[in-house]
Amino acid sequence: EEIRSSKISNRIVLDPGHGGFDPGAVGPSGLAEKDINLQIALLAEDILQREGYNVILTRKDDTFISLKDRVEMANKMEALLFVSIHANSANSAYSEGTETFIAPNKVASSQLLADSLQKNLLKELNRLDRGVKKENFYVIKYTNMPAALVEVAFVSNPHEESLLVSNLFKEKAARAIAHGIMEY
């Protein structure tokens, strides 16, 4: 289960997925997931910092950082929580919606965090609810604090890709993530 640090920390790690030579998913018009993830993370960082949180990003620019390094950074920082930000992809251009993942080995607090993130994303983005799911993704499995991975929308779906290009949509996603964290 999750390790609670004795000193109360307001340190939050936001993890923009992919980066550098790893573009993540690429949409039909060529939009790279790594860029969306970073833009949303930077916007969410801004909102959370204004609310007095100490926010650390696993990457602040287009660099490659291994999954192991992302986890070690969060664990060394003794962060309060960890949120990895992604855009989804599927073989079908019709797959759509928002989903949030937690690791099967971390239920209690991570479940609450994920539920809060998913609820806020649905409220802001108005996309199909794909629910909160369990998956052994490395960054949420090996972090020592409550952790969730959000899939904002499908970059592989032409309509959702066009939404992900929009600054307003990215701002809404960032606000949802920030509010989900604050509510948690």
CSV table of C-alpha atoms in Angstrom, one decimal:
chain,number,residue,atom,x,y,z
A,1,GLU,CA,0.0,0.0,0.0
A,2,GLU,CA,1.0,3.6,-0.1
A,3,ILE,CA,3.6,5.1,2.1
A,4,ARG,CA,2.6,8.2,4.0
A,5,SER,CA,5.4,10.7,4.7
A,6,SER,CA,5.3,12.0,8.3
A,7,LYS,CA,5.7,15.6,7.2
A,8,ILE,CA,2.7,16.9,5.4
A,9,SER,CA,3.8,17.9,1.9
A,10,ASN,CA,1.9,19.9,-0.6
A,11,ARG,CA,4.3,18.7,-3.3
A,12,ILE,CA,2.6,17.5,-6.4
A,13,VAL,CA,4.3,15.8,-9.3
A,14,LEU,CA,2.7,16.2,-12.7
A,15,ASP,CA,4.1,13.8,-15.3
A,16,PRO,CA,3.6,14.9,-19.0
A,17,GLY,CA,3.8,11.5,-20.8
A,18,HIS,CA,6.4,10.8,-23.5
A,19,GLY,CA,8.8,13.5,-24.9
A,20,GLY,CA,12.0,13.8,-26.9
A,21,PHE,CA,12.4,11.0,-29.4
A,22,ASP,CA,9.2,9.3,-28.0
A,23,PRO,CA,6.2,11.2,-29.5
A,24,GLY,CA,3.6,9.0,-27.9
A,25,ALA,CA,0.5,8.6,-30.0
A,26,VAL,CA,0.3,10.7,-33.2
A,27,GLY,CA,-3.0,11.8,-34.5
A,28,PRO,CA,-4.3,11.6,-38.1
A,29,SER,CA,-3.3,15.2,-38.8
A,30,GLY,CA,0.1,14.7,-37.2
A,31,LEU,CA,-0.5,16.0,-33.7
A,32,ALA,CA,2.0,14.4,-31.3
A,33,GLU,CA,0.7,13.3,-27.9
A,34,LYS,CA,3.9,14.5,-26.2
A,35,ASP,CA,3.2,18.1,-27.1
A,36,ILE,CA,-0.4,18.0,-25.8
A,37,ASN,CA,0.7,16.3,-22.6
A,38,LEU,CA,3.3,19.0,-21.9
A,39,GLN,CA,1.0,21.9,-22.7
A,40,ILE,CA,-1.8,20.6,-20.4
A,41,ALA,CA,0.7,19.9,-17.6
A,42,LEU,CA,2.2,23.4,-17.8
A,43,LEU,CA,-1.3,25.0,-17.6
A,44,ALA,CA,-2.2,22.8,-14.7
A,45,GLU,CA,1.0,23.6,-12.9
A,46,ASP,CA,0.2,27.3,-13.3
A,47,ILE,CA,-3.3,26.9,-11.7
A,48,LEU,CA,-2.0,24.7,-8.8
A,49,GLN,CA,0.9,27.1,-8.1
A,50,ARG,CA,-1.5,30.0,-7.8
A,51,GLU,CA,-3.4,27.9,-5.2
A,52,GLY,CA,-0.2,27.5,-3.2
A,53,TYR,CA,0.9,24.0,-4.2
A,54,ASN,CA,4.5,23.1,-4.8
A,55,VAL,CA,4.4,21.6,-8.3
A,56,ILE,CA,7.1,19.6,-9.9
A,57,LEU,CA,7.0,18.5,-13.5
A,58,THR,CA,8.9,15.4,-14.6
A,59,ARG,CA,9.8,17.3,-17.7
A,60,LYS,CA,9.3,21.0,-18.6
A,61,ASP,CA,10.3,20.7,-22.3
A,62,ASP,CA,10.5,18.3,-25.1
A,63,THR,CA,13.0,15.9,-23.5
A,64,PHE,CA,12.9,12.1,-23.1
A,65,ILE,CA,12.8,10.9,-19.5
A,66,SER,CA,12.6,7.2,-18.7
A,67,LEU,CA,9.7,5.8,-16.8
A,68,LYS,CA,12.1,4.7,-14.0
A,69,ASP,CA,13.5,8.3,-13.7
A,70,ARG,CA,10.0,9.7,-13.5
A,71,VAL,CA,9.1,7.3,-10.6
A,72,GLU,CA,12.4,7.9,-8.8
A,73,MET,CA,11.9,11.7,-9.0
A,74,ALA,CA,8.5,11.5,-7.4
A,75,ASN,CA,9.6,9.0,-4.7
A,76,LYS,CA,12.7,11.1,-3.9
A,77,MET,CA,10.6,14.2,-3.6
A,78,GLU,CA,8.2,12.4,-1.3
A,79,ALA,CA,5.4,14.0,-3.3
A,80,LEU,CA,1.9,14.1,-1.9
A,81,LEU,CA,0.6,12.7,-5.1
A,82,PHE,CA,1.5,11.9,-8.7
A,83,VAL,CA,-0.6,12.5,-11.9
A,84,SER,CA,0.6,11.4,-15.3
A,85,ILE,CA,-1.0,13.2,-18.2
A,86,HIS,CA,-1.7,11.5,-21.6
A,87,ALA,CA,-3.8,11.5,-24.7
A,88,ASN,CA,-5.3,8.2,-25.7
A,89,SER,CA,-4.9,6.3,-28.9
A,90,ALA,CA,-6.7,3.3,-30.5
A,91,ASN,CA,-6.8,1.4,-33.8
A,92,SER,CA,-10.3,2.7,-34.5
A,93,ALA,CA,-10.7,6.3,-35.4
A,94,TYR,CA,-14.1,6.2,-33.6
A,95,SER,CA,-12.7,5.4,-30.1
A,96,GLU,CA,-13.5,8.4,-27.9
A,97,GLY,CA,-13.7,9.7,-24.4
A,98,THR,CA,-11.9,10.2,-21.2
A,99,GLU,CA,-10.5,7.6,-18.8
A,100,THR,CA,-8.3,7.5,-15.8
A,101,PHE,CA,-6.1,4.6,-14.6
A,102,ILE,CA,-4.8,3.5,-11.2
A,103,ALA,CA,-2.5,0.6,-10.5
A,104,PRO,CA,-4.2,-2.6,-9.2
A,105,ASN,CA,-1.8,-2.7,-6.2
A,106,LYS,CA,-2.7,0.8,-5.1
A,107,VAL,CA,-6.4,1.1,-4.4
A,108,ALA,CA,-7.6,3.2,-1.5
A,109,SER,CA,-6.1,6.7,-2.0
A,110,SER,CA,-5.3,6.3,-5.7
A,111,GLN,CA,-9.0,5.3,-6.3
A,112,LEU,CA,-10.2,8.5,-4.6
A,113,LEU,CA,-7.7,10.6,-6.6
A,114,ALA,CA,-8.7,9.0,-9.9
A,115,ASP,CA,-12.4,9.3,-9.2
A,116,SER,CA,-11.9,13.0,-8.5
A,117,LEU,CA,-9.9,13.6,-11.6
A,118,GLN,CA,-12.3,11.6,-13.8
A,119,LYS,CA,-15.3,13.5,-12.4
A,120,ASN,CA,-13.7,16.9,-13.0
A,121,LEU,CA,-12.5,16.0,-16.5
A,122,LEU,CA,-16.0,14.8,-17.5
A,123,LYS,CA,-17.6,18.0,-16.1
A,124,GLU,CA,-15.1,20.3,-18.0
A,125,LEU,CA,-14.6,18.4,-21.3
A,126,ASN,CA,-18.0,16.8,-21.8
A,127,ARG,CA,-16.5,13.7,-23.4
A,128,LEU,CA,-17.7,10.1,-23.2
A,129,ASP,CA,-17.1,8.6,-19.7
A,130,ARG,CA,-14.8,5.5,-20.1
A,131,GLY,CA,-14.5,5.2,-16.4
A,132,VAL,CA,-11.7,4.6,-13.9
A,133,LYS,CA,-9.7,1.5,-14.8
A,134,LYS,CA,-6.9,-0.6,-13.3
A,135,GLU,CA,-3.7,-1.2,-15.2
A,136,ASN,CA,-0.1,-1.9,-14.3
A,137,PHE,CA,1.4,1.2,-15.9
A,138,TYR,CA,4.9,1.6,-14.6
A,139,VAL,CA,4.6,5.2,-13.4
A,140,ILE,CA,1.5,4.6,-11.3
A,141,LYS,CA,2.6,1.2,-10.1
A,142,TYR,CA,6.0,2.0,-8.7
A,143,THR,CA,5.3,5.5,-7.2
A,144,ASN,CA,5.1,5.5,-3.4
A,145,MET,CA,2.2,7.9,-3.2
A,146,PRO,CA,-1.4,8.0,-4.5
A,147,ALA,CA,-1.0,8.0,-8.3
A,148,ALA,CA,-3.3,8.2,-11.3
A,149,LEU,CA,-2.8,8.4,-15.1
A,150,VAL,CA,-5.3,10.4,-17.1
A,151,GLU,CA,-6.1,9.9,-20.7
A,152,VAL,CA,-7.7,13.2,-21.6
A,153,ALA,CA,-9.1,12.3,-25.1
A,154,PHE,CA,-8.2,10.3,-28.2
A,155,VAL,CA,-5.6,11.9,-30.4
A,156,SER,CA,-6.4,9.0,-32.8
A,157,ASN,CA,-10.0,10.2,-33.2
A,158,PRO,CA,-10.1,13.1,-35.8
A,159,HIS,CA,-12.7,15.0,-33.8
A,160,GLU,CA,-11.0,14.7,-30.5
A,161,GLU,CA,-7.7,15.4,-32.1
A,162,SER,CA,-9.1,18.7,-33.3
A,163,LEU,CA,-10.3,19.4,-29.7
A,164,LEU,CA,-6.9,18.6,-28.3
A,165,VAL,CA,-5.4,21.3,-30.7
A,166,SER,CA,-7.7,23.9,-29.2
A,167,ASN,CA,-6.2,26.1,-26.5
A,168,LEU,CA,-9.6,26.3,-24.8
A,169,PHE,CA,-9.9,22.5,-24.6
A,170,LYS,CA,-6.4,22.2,-23.2
A,171,GLU,CA,-7.2,25.0,-20.6
A,172,LYS,CA,-10.3,23.1,-19.6
A,173,ALA,CA,-8.4,19.8,-19.2
A,174,ALA,CA,-5.8,21.6,-17.1
A,175,ARG,CA,-8.4,23.2,-14.9
A,176,ALA,CA,-10.1,19.8,-14.5
A,177,ILE,CA,-6.8,18.1,-13.5
A,178,ALA,CA,-6.0,20.9,-11.0
A,179,HIS,CA,-9.5,20.9,-9.5
A,180,GLY,CA,-9.5,17.1,-9.3
A,181,ILE,CA,-6.2,17.3,-7.4
A,182,MET,CA,-7.5,20.1,-5.1
A,183,GLU,CA,-10.7,18.2,-4.4
A,184,TYR,CA,-8.8,15.1,-3.6
